Short mmCIF file of C-alpha atoms in Angstrom, two decimals:
data_model
loop_
_atom_site.label_atom_id
_atom_site.label_comp_id
_atom_site.label_asym_id
_atom_site.label_seq_id
_atom_site.Cartn_x
_atom_site.Cartn_y
_atom_site.Cartn_z
CA MET A 1 -23.64 -13.46 -20.88
CA ASN A 2 -23.95 -11.11 -17.92
CA ILE A 3 -22.16 -13.62 -15.65
CA ILE A 4 -19.16 -13.64 -17.99
CA HIS A 5 -18.95 -9.86 -17.96
CA ASN A 6 -19.14 -9.81 -14.16
CA ASP A 7 -16.37 -12.41 -13.91
CA ILE A 8 -14.11 -10.45 -16.25
CA PHE A 9 -14.82 -7.19 -14.43
CA GLN A 10 -14.16 -8.88 -11.09
CA PHE A 11 -10.80 -10.26 -12.36
CA ILE A 12 -9.74 -6.88 -13.79
CA LEU A 13 -10.60 -5.17 -10.51
CA TYR A 14 -8.70 -7.85 -8.54
CA PHE A 15 -5.69 -7.57 -10.86
CA ALA A 16 -5.61 -3.76 -10.74
CA THR A 17 -5.90 -3.77 -6.94
CA PHE A 18 -3.05 -6.23 -6.65
CA LEU A 19 -0.87 -4.18 -9.04
CA LEU A 20 -1.45 -1.08 -6.94
CA PHE A 21 -0.70 -3.05 -3.77
CA TYR A 22 2.55 -4.39 -5.25
CA TYR A 23 3.61 -0.94 -6.50
CA ILE A 24 3.23 0.56 -3.01
CA ILE A 25 5.02 -2.36 -1.34
CA GLU A 26 7.89 -2.29 -3.85
CA LYS A 27 8.45 1.46 -3.56
CA SER A 28 8.47 1.37 0.23
CA ALA A 29 10.74 -1.71 0.33
CA ARG A 30 13.24 -0.18 -2.10
CA LYS A 31 13.32 3.02 -0.06
CA ARG A 32 13.63 1.23 3.28
CA LEU A 33 16.27 -1.27 2.11
CA GLN A 34 18.08 1.33 -0.05
CA ILE A 35 17.97 -0.76 -3.22
CA GLU A 36 18.17 1.16 -6.46
CA LYS A 37 15.90 0.11 -9.31
CA ARG A 38 17.69 -1.62 -12.16
CA SER A 39 16.58 -2.98 -15.48
CA GLU A 40 14.87 -6.35 -15.28
CA ALA A 41 17.03 -7.95 -17.96
CA GLN A 42 20.33 -7.79 -16.05
CA GLU A 43 21.76 -11.18 -15.27
CA VAL A 44 24.80 -11.79 -13.11
CA ASN A 45 26.58 -14.20 -15.49
CA ASP A 46 26.06 -16.40 -18.56
CA PHE A 47 24.71 -19.34 -16.54
CA HIS A 48 22.05 -17.06 -15.08
CA LYS A 49 21.15 -15.67 -18.51
CA TRP A 50 20.88 -19.09 -20.19
CA GLY A 51 19.16 -20.64 -17.19
CA LYS A 52 16.40 -18.02 -17.33
CA LYS A 53 16.01 -18.45 -21.10
CA ILE A 54 15.69 -22.23 -20.77
CA LEU A 55 13.23 -21.96 -17.87
CA TRP A 56 11.06 -19.45 -19.75
CA ALA A 57 11.13 -21.73 -22.82
CA ILE A 58 9.94 -24.62 -20.62
CA PHE A 59 7.17 -22.38 -19.29
CA PHE A 60 5.95 -21.39 -22.77
CA VAL A 61 6.04 -25.00 -23.99
CA SER A 62 4.06 -25.99 -20.91
CA VAL A 63 1.46 -23.28 -21.54
CA VAL A 64 1.01 -24.21 -25.20
CA PHE A 65 0.98 -27.99 -24.93
CA PHE A 66 -0.06 -28.91 -21.38
CA SER A 67 -1.91 -25.85 -20.03
CA SER A 68 -2.05 -26.92 -16.39
CA PRO A 69 -2.48 -23.74 -14.29
CA VAL A 70 -0.87 -25.23 -11.20
CA GLU A 71 2.11 -26.55 -13.14
CA ASN A 72 2.55 -23.19 -14.89
CA ALA A 73 2.45 -21.31 -11.58
CA LEU A 74 5.05 -23.68 -10.14
CA ILE A 75 7.34 -23.11 -13.12
CA ILE A 76 7.05 -19.33 -12.67
CA MET A 77 7.82 -19.71 -8.96
CA PHE A 78 10.87 -21.79 -9.84
CA ILE A 79 12.04 -19.10 -12.29
CA PHE A 80 11.73 -16.41 -9.59
CA SER A 81 13.54 -18.65 -7.10
CA PHE A 82 16.37 -19.36 -9.56
CA ASP A 83 16.68 -15.64 -10.28
CA ALA A 84 16.82 -14.75 -6.57
CA TYR A 85 19.38 -17.48 -5.87
CA MET A 86 21.69 -16.30 -8.65
CA GLN A 87 21.41 -12.69 -7.48
CA TRP A 88 22.13 -13.74 -3.89
CA ARG A 89 25.21 -15.70 -5.00
CA ALA A 90 26.50 -12.59 -6.78
CA ASP A 91 26.06 -10.52 -3.57
CA GLU A 92 23.41 -8.27 -5.06
CA LYS A 93 20.69 -6.79 -2.87
CA GLU A 94 18.22 -7.12 -5.74
CA TYR A 95 17.47 -10.69 -4.64
CA MET A 96 15.32 -9.27 -1.83
CA MET A 97 13.11 -7.56 -4.40
CA THR A 98 12.92 -10.76 -6.45
CA LEU A 99 11.79 -12.66 -3.35
CA LEU A 100 9.21 -9.92 -2.72
CA GLU A 101 7.94 -10.41 -6.29
CA LEU A 102 7.76 -14.17 -5.72
CA THR A 103 5.83 -13.72 -2.48
CA THR A 104 3.44 -11.27 -4.12
CA PHE A 105 2.88 -13.62 -7.06
CA MET A 106 2.17 -16.55 -4.75
CA THR A 107 -0.25 -14.43 -2.71
CA PHE A 108 -1.99 -13.27 -5.91
CA ILE A 109 -2.47 -16.88 -7.07
CA VAL A 110 -3.59 -18.21 -3.68
CA ILE A 111 -6.12 -15.43 -3.04
CA GLY A 112 -7.34 -15.53 -6.63
CA TYR A 113 -8.05 -19.25 -6.58
CA SER A 114 -9.32 -19.28 -2.99
CA PHE A 115 -12.02 -16.71 -3.71
CA ASP A 116 -12.60 -17.83 -7.30
CA LEU A 117 -11.43 -14.51 -8.73
CA MET A 118 -9.33 -16.01 -11.51
CA ILE A 119 -10.90 -16.31 -14.96
#
């Protein structure tokens, strides 16, 4: 029982550290690149909006029925990539922040699984 508590505490500490790391990186990148914060739900057109909805639906179906962690991480990476591509096509600077989020997510997953910090 004690091992389970240590694993959960270790994951929470890892997650909190990574959130703090991302917060600092995001704030400094937005200031340096002069990108104003916008709401997360803004899409550039209808194709972007429906594409994200369909991709998230695929992700949730995958989580419920297949539950493969690697497959789920790849789907999330594809969603971030699709989002960044659509923002880039619309000439928005927000795509740089989306790519930063993608890079941070990939780093979180790789470090977490490399050092066995994921639950």
